[in-house]
Tab-separated table of N, CA and C in Angstrom:
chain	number	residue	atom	x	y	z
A	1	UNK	N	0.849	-1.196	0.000
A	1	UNK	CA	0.000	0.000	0.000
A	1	UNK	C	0.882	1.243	0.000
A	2	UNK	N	0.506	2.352	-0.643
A	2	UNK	CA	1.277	3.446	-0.873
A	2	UNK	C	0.178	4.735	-0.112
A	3	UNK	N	1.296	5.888	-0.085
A	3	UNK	CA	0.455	6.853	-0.386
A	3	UNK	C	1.054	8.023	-0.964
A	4	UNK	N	0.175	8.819	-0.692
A	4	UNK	CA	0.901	10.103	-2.145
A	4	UNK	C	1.276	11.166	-0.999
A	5	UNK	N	2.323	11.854	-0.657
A	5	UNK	CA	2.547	12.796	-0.103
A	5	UNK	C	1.920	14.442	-0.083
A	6	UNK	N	2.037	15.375	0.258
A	6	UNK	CA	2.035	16.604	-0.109
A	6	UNK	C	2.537	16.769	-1.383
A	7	UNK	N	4.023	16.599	-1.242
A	7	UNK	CA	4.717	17.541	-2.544
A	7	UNK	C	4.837	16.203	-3.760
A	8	UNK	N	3.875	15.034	-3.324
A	8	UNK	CA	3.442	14.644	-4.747
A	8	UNK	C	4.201	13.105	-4.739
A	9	UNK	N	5.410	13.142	-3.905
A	9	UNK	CA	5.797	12.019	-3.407
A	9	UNK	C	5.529	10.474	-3.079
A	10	UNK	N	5.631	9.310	-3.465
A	10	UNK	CA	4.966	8.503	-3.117
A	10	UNK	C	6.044	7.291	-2.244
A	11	UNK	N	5.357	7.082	-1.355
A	11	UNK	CA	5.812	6.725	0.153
A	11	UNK	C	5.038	5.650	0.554
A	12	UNK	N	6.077	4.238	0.517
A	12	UNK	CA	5.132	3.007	1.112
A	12	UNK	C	4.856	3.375	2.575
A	13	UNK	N	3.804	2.564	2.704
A	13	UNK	CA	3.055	2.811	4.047
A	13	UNK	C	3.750	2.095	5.588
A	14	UNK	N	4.467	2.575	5.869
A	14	UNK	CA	4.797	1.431	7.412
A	14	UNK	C	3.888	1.190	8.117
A	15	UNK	N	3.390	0.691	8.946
A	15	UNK	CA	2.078	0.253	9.745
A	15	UNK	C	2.870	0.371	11.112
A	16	UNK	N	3.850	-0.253	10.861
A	16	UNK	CA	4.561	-0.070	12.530
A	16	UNK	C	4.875	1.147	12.980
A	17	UNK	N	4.951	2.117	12.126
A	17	UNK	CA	5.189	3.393	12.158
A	17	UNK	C	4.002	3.860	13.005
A	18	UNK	N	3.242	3.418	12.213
A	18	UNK	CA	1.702	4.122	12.245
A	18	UNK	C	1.066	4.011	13.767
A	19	UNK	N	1.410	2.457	14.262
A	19	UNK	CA	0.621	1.910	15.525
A	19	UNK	C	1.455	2.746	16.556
A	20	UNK	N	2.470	2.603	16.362
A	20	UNK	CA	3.387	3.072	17.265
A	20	UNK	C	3.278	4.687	17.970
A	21	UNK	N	2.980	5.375	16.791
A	21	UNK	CA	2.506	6.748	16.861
A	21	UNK	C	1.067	6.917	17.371
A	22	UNK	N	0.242	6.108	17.128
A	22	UNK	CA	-1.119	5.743	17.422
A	22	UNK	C	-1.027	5.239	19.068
A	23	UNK	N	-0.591	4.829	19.341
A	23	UNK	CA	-0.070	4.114	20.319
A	23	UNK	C	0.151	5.286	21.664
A	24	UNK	N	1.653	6.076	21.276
A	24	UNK	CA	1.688	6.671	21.917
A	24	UNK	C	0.705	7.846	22.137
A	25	UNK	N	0.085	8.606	21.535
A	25	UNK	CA	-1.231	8.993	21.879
A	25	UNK	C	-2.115	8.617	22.625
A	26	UNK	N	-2.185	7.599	22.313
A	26	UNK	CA	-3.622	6.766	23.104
A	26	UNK	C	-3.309	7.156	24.549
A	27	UNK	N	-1.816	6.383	24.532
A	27	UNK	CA	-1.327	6.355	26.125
A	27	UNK	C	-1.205	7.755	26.407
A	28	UNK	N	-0.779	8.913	26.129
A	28	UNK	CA	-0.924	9.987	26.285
A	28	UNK	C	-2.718	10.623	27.159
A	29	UNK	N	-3.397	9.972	26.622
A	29	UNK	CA	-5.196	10.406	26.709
A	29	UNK	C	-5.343	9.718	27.862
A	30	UNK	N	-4.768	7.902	28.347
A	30	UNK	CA	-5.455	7.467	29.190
A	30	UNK	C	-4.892	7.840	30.674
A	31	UNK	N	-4.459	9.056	31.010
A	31	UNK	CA	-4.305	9.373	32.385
A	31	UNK	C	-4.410	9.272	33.132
């Protein structure tokens, strides 16, 4: 899976990236 950047760029998708960042948020909210 890809996606298209801003400046037009195309950039496979990491998922681990994604959860990870997702992740830390979450834990951020549950206080």
């Amino acid at each position: 899976m890809y996606v298209y950047k801003r400046d037009g760029r195309k950039e496979r998708v990491m998922f681990d990236k994604i959860t990870s960042r997702v992740s830390k948020l979450c834990y951020g909210l549950n206080m």
